[in-house]
Coordinates of C-alpha atoms and ligand atoms in Angstrom, one line a residue:
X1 CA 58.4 -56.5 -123.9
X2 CA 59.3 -52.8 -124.7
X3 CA 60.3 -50.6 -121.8
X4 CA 58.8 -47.5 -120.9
X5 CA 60.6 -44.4 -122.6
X6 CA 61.9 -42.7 -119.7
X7 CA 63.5 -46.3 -118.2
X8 CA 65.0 -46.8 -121.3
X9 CA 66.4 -43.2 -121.2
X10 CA 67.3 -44.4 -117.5
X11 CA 69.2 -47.2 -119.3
X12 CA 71.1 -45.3 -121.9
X13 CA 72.6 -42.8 -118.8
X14 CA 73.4 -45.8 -116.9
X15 CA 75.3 -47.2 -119.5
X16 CA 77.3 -43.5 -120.0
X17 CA 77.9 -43.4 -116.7
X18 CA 78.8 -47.2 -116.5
X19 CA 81.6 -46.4 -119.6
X20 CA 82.8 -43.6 -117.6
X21 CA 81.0 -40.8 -120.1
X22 CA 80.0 -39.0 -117.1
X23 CA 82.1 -39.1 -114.4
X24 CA 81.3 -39.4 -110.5
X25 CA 80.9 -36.1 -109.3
X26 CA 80.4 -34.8 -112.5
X27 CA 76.9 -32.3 -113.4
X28 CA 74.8 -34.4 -116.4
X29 CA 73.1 -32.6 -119.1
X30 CA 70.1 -30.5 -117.9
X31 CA 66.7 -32.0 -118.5
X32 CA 65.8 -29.0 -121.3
X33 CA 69.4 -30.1 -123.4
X34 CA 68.3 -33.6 -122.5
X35 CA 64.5 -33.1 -123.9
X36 CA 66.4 -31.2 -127.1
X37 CA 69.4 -33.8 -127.9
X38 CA 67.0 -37.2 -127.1
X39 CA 63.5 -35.6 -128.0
X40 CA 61.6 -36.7 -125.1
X41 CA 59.1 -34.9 -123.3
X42 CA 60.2 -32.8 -120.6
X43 CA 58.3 -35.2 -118.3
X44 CA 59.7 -38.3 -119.5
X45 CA 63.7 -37.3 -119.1
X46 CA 62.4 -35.9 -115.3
X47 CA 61.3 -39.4 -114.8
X48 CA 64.6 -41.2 -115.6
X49 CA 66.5 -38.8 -113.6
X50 CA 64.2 -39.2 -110.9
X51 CA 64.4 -43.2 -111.2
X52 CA 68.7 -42.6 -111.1
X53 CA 68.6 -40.3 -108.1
X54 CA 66.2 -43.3 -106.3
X55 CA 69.3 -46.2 -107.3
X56 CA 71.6 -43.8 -106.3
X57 CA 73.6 -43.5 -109.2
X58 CA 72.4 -39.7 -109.3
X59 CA 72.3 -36.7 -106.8
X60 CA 70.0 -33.5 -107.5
X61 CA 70.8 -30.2 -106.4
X62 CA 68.5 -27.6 -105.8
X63 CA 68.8 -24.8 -108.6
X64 CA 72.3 -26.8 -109.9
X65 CA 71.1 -29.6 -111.2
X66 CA 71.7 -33.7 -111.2
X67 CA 75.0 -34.9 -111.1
X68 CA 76.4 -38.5 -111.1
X69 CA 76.5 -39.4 -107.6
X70 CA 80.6 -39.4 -106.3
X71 CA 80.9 -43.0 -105.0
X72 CA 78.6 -45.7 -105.9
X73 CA 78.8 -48.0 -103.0
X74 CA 76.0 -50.9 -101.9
X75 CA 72.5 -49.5 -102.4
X76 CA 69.3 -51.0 -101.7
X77 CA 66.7 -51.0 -104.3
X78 CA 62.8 -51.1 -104.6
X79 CA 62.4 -53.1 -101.5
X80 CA 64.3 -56.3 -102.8
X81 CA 67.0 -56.0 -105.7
X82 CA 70.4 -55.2 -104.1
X83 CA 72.7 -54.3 -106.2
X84 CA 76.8 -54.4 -105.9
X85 CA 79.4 -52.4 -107.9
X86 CA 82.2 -53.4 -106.1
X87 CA 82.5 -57.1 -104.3
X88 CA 85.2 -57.3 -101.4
X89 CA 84.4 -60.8 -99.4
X90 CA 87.7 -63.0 -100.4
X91 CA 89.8 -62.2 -97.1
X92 CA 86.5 -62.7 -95.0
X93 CA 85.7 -66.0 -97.0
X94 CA 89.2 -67.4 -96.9
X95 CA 89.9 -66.6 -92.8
X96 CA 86.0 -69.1 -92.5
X97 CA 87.5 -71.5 -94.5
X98 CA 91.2 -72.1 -93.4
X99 CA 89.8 -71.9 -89.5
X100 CA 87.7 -75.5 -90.3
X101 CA 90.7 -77.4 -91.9
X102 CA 91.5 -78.9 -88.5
X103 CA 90.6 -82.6 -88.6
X104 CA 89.9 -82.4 -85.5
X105 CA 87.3 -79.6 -86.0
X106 CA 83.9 -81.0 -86.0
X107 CA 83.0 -79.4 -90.0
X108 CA 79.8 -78.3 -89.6
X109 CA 81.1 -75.6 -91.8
X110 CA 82.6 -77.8 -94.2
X111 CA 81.9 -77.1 -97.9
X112 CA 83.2 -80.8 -99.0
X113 CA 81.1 -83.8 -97.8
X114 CA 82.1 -86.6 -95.9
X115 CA 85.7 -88.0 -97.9
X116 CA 84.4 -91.7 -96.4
X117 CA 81.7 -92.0 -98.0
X118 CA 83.1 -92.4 -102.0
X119 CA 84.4 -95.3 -103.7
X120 CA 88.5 -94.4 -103.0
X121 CA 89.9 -98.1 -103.4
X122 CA 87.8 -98.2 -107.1
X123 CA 89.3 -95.0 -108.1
X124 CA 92.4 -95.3 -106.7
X125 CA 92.5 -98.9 -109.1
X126 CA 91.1 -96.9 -112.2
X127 CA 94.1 -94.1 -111.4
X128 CA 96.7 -97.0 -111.5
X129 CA 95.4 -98.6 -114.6
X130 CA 94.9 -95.3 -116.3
X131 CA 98.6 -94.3 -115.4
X132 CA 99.4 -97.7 -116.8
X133 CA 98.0 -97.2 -120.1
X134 CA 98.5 -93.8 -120.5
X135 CA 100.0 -93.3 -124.1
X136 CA 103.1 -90.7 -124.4
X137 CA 100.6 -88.5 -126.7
X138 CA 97.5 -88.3 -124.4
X139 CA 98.8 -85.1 -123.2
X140 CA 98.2 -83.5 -126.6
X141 CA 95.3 -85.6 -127.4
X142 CA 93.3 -85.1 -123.9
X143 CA 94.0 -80.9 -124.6
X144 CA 91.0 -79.0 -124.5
X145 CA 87.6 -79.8 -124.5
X146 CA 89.1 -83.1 -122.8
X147 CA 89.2 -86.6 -123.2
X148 CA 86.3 -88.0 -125.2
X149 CA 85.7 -91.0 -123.6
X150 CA 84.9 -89.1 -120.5
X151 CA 83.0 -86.1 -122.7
X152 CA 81.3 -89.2 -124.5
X153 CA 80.2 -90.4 -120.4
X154 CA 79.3 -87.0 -119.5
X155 CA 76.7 -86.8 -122.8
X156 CA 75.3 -90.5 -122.1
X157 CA 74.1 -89.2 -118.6
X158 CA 72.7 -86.6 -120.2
X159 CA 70.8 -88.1 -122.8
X160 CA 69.6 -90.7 -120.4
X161 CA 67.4 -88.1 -119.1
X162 CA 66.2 -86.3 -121.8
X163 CA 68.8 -83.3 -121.9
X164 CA 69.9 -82.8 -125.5
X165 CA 73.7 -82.4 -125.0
X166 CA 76.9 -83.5 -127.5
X167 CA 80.0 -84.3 -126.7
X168 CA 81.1 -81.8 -128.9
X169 CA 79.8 -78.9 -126.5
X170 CA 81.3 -80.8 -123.1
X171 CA 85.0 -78.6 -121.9
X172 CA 86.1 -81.1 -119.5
X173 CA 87.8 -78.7 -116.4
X174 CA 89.6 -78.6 -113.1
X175 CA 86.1 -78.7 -111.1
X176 CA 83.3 -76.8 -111.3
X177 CA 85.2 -73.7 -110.2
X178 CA 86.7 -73.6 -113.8
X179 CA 83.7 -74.1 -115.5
X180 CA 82.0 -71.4 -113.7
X181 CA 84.8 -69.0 -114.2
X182 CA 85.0 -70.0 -117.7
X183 CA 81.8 -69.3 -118.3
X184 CA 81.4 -65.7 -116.4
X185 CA 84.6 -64.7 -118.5
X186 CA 83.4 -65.9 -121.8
X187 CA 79.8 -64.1 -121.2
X188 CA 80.9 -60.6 -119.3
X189 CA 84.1 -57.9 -119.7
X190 CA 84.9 -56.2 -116.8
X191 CA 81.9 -53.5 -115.6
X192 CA 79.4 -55.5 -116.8
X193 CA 76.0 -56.4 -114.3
X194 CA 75.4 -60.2 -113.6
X195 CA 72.1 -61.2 -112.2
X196 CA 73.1 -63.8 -108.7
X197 CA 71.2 -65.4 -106.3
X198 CA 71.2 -63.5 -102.3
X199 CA 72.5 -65.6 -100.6
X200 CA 74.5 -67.6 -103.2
X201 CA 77.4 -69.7 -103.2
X202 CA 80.5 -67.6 -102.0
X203 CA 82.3 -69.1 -105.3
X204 CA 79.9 -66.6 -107.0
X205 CA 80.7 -63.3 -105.0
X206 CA 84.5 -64.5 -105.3
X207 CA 84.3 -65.4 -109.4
X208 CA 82.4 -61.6 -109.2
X209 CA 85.1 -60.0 -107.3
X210 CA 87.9 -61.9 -109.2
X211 CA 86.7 -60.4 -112.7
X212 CA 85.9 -57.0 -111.4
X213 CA 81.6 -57.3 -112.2
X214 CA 78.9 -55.8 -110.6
X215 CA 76.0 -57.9 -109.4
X216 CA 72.3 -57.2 -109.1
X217 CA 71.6 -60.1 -106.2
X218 CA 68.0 -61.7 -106.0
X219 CA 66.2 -62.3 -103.4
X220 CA 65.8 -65.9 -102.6
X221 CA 63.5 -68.0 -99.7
X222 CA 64.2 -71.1 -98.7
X223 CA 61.3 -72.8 -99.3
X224 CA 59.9 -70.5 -102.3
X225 CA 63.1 -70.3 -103.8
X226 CA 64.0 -67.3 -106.2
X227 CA 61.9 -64.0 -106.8
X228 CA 61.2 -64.3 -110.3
X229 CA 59.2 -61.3 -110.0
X230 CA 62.6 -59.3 -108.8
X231 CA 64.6 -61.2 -111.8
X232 CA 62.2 -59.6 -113.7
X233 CA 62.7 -56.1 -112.6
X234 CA 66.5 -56.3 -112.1
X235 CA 67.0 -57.4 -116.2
X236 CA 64.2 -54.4 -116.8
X237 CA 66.6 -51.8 -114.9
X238 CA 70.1 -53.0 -115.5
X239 CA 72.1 -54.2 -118.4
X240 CA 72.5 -57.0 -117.2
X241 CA 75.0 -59.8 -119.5
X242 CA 74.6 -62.7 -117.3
X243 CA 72.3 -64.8 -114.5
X244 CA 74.3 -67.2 -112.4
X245 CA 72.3 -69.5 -110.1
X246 CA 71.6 -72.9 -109.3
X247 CA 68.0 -74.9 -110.0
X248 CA 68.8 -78.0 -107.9
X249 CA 69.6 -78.2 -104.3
X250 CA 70.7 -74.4 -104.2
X251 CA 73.4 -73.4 -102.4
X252 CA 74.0 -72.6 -99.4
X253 CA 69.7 -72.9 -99.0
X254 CA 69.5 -76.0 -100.5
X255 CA 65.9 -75.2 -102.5
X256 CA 64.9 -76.6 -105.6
X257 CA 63.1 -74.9 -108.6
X258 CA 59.5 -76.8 -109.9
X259 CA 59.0 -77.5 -113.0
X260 CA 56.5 -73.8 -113.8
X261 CA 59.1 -71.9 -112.1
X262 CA 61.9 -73.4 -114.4
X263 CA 59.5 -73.0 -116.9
X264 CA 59.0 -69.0 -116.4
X265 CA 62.5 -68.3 -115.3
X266 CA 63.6 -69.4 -119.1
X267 CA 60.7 -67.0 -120.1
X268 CA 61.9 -64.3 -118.9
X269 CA 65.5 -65.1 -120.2
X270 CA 64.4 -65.7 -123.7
X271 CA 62.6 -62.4 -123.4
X272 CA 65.6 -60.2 -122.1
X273 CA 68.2 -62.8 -124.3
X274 CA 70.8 -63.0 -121.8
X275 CA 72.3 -66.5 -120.9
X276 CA 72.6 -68.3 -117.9
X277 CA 75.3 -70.1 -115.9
X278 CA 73.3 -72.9 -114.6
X279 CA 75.6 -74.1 -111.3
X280 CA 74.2 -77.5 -110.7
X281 CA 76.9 -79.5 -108.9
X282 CA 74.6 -81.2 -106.4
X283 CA 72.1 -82.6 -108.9
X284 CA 73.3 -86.2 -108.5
X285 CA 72.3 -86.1 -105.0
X286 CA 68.4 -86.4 -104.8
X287 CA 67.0 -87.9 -101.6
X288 CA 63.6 -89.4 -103.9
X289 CA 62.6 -89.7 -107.7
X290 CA 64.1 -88.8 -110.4
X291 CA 67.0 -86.6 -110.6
X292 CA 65.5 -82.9 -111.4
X293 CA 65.8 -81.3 -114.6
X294 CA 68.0 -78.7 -115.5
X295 CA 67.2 -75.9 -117.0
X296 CA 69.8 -76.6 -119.6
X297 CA 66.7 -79.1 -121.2
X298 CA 65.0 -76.0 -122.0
X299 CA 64.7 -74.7 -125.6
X300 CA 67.1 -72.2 -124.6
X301 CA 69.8 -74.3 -124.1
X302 CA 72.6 -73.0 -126.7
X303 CA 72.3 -70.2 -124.2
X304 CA 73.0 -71.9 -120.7
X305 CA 76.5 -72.9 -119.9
X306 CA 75.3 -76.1 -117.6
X307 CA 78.0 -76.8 -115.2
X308 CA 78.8 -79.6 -113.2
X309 CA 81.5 -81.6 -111.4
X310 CA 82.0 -84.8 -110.0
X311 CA 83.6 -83.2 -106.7
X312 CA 80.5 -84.1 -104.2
X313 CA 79.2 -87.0 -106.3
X314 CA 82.5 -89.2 -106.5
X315 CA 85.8 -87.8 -106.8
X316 CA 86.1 -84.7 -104.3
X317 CA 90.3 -84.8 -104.6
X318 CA 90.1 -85.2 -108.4
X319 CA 89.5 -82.0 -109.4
X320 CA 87.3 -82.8 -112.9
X321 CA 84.5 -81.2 -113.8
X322 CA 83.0 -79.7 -117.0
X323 CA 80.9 -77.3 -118.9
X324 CA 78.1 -77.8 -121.5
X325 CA 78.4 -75.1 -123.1
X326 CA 76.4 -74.2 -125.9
X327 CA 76.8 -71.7 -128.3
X328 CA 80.3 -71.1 -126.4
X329 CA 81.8 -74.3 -126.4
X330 CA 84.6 -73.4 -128.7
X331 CA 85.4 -70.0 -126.7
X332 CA 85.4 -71.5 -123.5
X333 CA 88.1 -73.8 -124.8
X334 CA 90.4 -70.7 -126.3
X335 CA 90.2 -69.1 -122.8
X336 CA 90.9 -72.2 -121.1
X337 CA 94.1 -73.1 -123.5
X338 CA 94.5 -69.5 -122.5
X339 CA 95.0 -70.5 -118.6
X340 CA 95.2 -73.8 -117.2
X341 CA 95.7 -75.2 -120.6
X342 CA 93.6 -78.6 -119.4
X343 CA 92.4 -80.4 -116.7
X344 CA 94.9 -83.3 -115.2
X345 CA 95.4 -85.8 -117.9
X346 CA 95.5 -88.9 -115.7
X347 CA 92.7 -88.1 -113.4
X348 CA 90.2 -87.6 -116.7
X349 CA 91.9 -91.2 -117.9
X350 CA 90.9 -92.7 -114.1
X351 CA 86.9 -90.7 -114.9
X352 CA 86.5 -92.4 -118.0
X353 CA 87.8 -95.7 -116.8
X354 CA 85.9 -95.7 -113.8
X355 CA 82.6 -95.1 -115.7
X356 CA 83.1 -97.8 -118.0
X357 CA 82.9 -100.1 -115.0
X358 CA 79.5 -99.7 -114.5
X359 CA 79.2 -98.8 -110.7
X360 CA 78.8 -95.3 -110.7
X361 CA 75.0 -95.3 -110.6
X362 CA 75.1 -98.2 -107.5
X363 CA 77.6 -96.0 -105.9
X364 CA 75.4 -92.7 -106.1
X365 CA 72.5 -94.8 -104.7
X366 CA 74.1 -95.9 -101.9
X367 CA 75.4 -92.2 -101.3
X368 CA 72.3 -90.6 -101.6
X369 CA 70.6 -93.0 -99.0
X370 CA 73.4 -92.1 -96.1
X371 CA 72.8 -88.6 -97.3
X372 CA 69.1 -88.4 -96.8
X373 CA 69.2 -90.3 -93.2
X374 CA 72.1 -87.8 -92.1
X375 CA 70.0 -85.0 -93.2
X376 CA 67.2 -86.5 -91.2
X377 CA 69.3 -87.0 -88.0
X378 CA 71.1 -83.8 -88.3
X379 CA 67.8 -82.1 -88.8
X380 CA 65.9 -83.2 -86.3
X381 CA 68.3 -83.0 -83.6
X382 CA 68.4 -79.0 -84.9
X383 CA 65.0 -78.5 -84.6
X384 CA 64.7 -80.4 -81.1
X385 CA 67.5 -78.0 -79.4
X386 CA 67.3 -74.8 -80.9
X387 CA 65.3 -71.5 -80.1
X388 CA 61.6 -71.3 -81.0
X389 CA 61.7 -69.3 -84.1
X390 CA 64.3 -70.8 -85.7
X391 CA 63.6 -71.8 -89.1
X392 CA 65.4 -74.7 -90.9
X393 CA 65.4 -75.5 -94.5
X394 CA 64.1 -79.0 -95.6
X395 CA 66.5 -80.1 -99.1
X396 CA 65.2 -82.8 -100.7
X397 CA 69.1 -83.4 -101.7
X398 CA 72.4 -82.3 -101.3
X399 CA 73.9 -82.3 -97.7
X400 CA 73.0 -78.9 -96.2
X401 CA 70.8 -77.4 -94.4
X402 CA 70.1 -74.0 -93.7
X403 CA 69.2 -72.0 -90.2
X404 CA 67.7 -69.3 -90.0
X405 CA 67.4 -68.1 -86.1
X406 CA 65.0 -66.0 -84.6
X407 CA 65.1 -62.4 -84.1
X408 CA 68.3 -60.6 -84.1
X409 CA 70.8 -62.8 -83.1
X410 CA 74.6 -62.8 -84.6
X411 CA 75.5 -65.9 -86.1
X412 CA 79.1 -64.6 -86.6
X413 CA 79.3 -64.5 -83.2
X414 CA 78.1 -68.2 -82.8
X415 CA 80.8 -69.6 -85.2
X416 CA 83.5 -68.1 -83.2
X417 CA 82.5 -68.9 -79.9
X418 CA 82.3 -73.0 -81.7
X419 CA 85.2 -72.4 -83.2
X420 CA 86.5 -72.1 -80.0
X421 CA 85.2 -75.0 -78.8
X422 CA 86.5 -77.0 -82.0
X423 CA 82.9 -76.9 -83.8
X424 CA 83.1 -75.1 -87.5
X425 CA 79.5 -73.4 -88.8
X426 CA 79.0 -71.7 -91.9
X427 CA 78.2 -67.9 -90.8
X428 CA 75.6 -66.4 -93.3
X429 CA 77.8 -63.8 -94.0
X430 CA 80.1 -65.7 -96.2
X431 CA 76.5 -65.8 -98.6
X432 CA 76.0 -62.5 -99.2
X433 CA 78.3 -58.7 -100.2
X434 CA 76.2 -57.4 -96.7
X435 CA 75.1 -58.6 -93.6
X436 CA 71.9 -59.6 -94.6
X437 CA 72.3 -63.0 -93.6
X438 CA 74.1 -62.1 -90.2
X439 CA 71.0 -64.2 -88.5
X440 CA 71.4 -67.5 -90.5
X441 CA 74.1 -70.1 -90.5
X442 CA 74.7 -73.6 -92.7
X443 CA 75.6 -77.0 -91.6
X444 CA 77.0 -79.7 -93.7
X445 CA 74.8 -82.5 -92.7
X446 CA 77.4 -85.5 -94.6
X447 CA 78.9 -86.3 -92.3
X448 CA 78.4 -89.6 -89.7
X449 CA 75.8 -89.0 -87.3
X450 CA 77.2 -90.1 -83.8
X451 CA 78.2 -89.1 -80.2
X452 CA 80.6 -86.7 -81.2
X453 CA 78.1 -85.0 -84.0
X454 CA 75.0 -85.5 -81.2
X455 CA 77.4 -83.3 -79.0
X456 CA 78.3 -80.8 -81.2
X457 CA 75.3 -79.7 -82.2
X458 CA 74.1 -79.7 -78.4
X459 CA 76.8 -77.6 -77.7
X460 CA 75.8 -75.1 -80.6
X461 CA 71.9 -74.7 -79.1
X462 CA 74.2 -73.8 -76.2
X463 CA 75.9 -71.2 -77.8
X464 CA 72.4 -70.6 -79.8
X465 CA 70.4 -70.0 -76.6
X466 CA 73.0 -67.9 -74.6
X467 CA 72.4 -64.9 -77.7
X468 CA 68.9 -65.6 -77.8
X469 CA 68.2 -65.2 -74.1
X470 CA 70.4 -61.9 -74.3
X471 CA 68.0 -60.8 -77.0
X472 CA 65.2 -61.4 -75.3
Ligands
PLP501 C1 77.4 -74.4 -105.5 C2 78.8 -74.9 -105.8 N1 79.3 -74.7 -107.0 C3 80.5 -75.1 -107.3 C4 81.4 -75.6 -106.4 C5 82.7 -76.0 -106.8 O1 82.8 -77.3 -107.3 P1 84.2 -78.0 -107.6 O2 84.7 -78.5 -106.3 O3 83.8 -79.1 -108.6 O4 85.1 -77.0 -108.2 C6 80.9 -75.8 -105.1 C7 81.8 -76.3 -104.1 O5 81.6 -76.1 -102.9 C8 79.6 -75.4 -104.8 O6 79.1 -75.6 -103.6

């Protein structure tokens, strides 16, 4: 699809100004140079100045001219796209996080799911046998893209449903986290735009923040999912280098793509040829059917970095995780010789060893059917105590839900009064760089569902109802 001239003109300035050609504050060509030096129609060059001064990134003024505007903070775009030059959420992010460590906090707000409910005396048995074994080389040997046995696992899963992946392209990390970060750094230099999800996992706005990007955010809904439409637009307006989201049991919403939206999501990909990071460390944790299908079993999949983990499936200490990378495969192991070096030798050793065993797929079975009936107990008790209004997201998988509640109420407000009273929620402002979400908080529903749970969400449609009769 070709772009109109003028928002391709648009594009070009953007790009000057993004490289620092024109400075903030500083007065751009006028539109009769511009017509001269680009030979567009007066008309046309009016049109991308006018479509610059709407973003924000210009300013006219009468009988001067248009200059670049002086400070390019948070501006709000056609009705949807957001867009970000500058993320600032870690001290926010980390002050939520470190306030639900307590144990004795119920973690509503956790981000980990239940520690009971994975196999520890099996793993703790492969980690002792693997230690045992362990030759003096296998630190050398097990050096980026990881051990193969595990890599060799990894791509079994993988072809047992139908995703065309080698060993050869698996980089065995420290967790998802590493893989992600990986793969931002290997597809963006600092400056560049990345397409993310609003509201998204806070590990995106902090790998954002960390690498100094700016992000066009896209609209999601909970039950509709992401605004292809808007996805569409951003990649026709910004350069963008990457898209970062999650098809399966999103983050913090917990939606899932179908198979047409997958389908047209790649479309529009292929057509603007930038790659994805495809986030999908909850796919293991489907309540029915099959397990859904990553985008990475598109056509397009040299281009999407899938990234996964075993962190909420079996091993959340363990810190293992990997990329399948691609195209970048090789690169994403120079950067990571370039800083961690590898992931923990042993703990790849005790992976490999435990899958060999053959009770991973009873395990995640098992898990999966305590997840689903929390969900359902959690759930209900949500929708039985809170406000009318509230909405509440319905995951087929994964362990959170998300609430929206009615009207204007602050749900910042509502995790510090429970954290007060030993109860930890996710606020929706740890989702998004604004306080778009400032309404909408997420539970972690893994966790047991008994007296002390029953209690703790009574006491939040406490909390809930005393902001929403003050609303009222
Ligand atoms: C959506 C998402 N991606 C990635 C991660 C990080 O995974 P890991 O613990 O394997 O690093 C998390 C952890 O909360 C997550 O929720």
């Amino acid at each position: 699809m070709t772009l109109p001239r003028y928002q391709q003109l648009a594009q070009t300035l953007r790009r000057q100004i993004d490289a620092h050609v024109w400075l903030p504050g500083e007065k751009l060509p006028s539109l009769r140079e511009s017509c001269k030096q680009s030979g567009l129609s007066l008309m046309t060059v009016l049109q991308a100045y006018q479509l610059l001064e709407s973003q924000g990134t210009l300013v006219s003024r009468p009988q001067s001219g248009y200059y670049v505007a002086p400070s390019r903070p948070l501006r709000l775009e056609h009705g949807s796209l957001h867009t970000a030059e500058q993320i600032d959420v870690n001290d926010a992010i980390f002050d939520i996080l470190k306030a639900g460590q307590d144990s004795d906090i119920v973690p509503f707000g956790s981000a980990f799911p239940d520690p009971t409910l994975f196999p520890q005396p099996k793993l703790a048995r492969s980690l002792a046998s693997a230690v045992r074994r362990m030759s003096p080389h296998s630190a050398i040997a097990n050096l980026p893209p990881g051990n193969e046995d595990l890599r060799r696992s990894i791509a079994q899963r993988y072809a047992l449903q139908g995703v065309e992946v080698t060993p050869d392209e698996i980089v065995i990390t420290s967790g998802a986290m590493e893989s992600l970060g990986l793969s931002l750094q290997v597809l963006t230099q600092p400056g560049d735009w990345v397409a993310i999800e609003s509201p998204a996992f806070y590990g995106v706005l902090q790998g954002i923040e960390r690498r100094k990007l700016k992000a066009v955010t896209i609209p999601m809904d909970m039950e509709q999912g992401i605004d292809l439409a808007a996805l569409e637009q951003a990649m026709a307006t910004y350069p963008i280098k990457a898209c970062w989201l999650m098809s399966a049991f999103q983050n913090p919403q917990g939606c899932t793509m179908n198979p047409d939206k997958k389908r047209q999501l790649v479309d529009i990909l292929i057509r603007n040829q930038v790659a994805l990071i495809e986030d999908d460390v909850y796919a293991e944790l489907y309540f029915n059917g099959d397990r859904p299908n990553p985008l990475k079993m598109s056509s397009y999949r040299q281009e999407i970095l899938h990234c996964s983990s075993f962190s909420k499936c079996l091993a959340p200490g363990f810190r293992v995780g990997w990329v399948a990378a691609g195209n970048y495969a090789s690169r994403i192991q120079r950067l990571q010789l370039m800083s961690t070096l590898s992931a923990s030798v042993p703990v790849q050793l005790a992976l490999a060893d435990f899958l060999h065993q053959g009770s991973y797929d009873a395990h995640l079975r098992r898990l999966r059917r305590q997840l689903e009936l929390r969900q359902n107990a959690m759930r209900s008790a949500v929708l039985n105590s809170f406000p009318p209004g509230t909405r509440l997201s319905k995951p087929t998988g994964g362990y959170f839900i998300w609430v929206e509640l009615p009207g204007k109420m602050d749900a910042t407000k509502i995790y510090q009064q429970a954290l007060a009273k030993r109860i930890s929620v996710a606020p929706g402002t740890m989702f998004a760089v604004d306080n778009r979400f400032s309404h909408c908080l997420r539970l972690n529903t893994s966790f047991e569902w008994n007296t002390r749970a029953e209690n703790a969400v009574k006491t939040l449609s406490e909390l809930v109802y005393k902001e929403y009769n003050r609303h009222r």
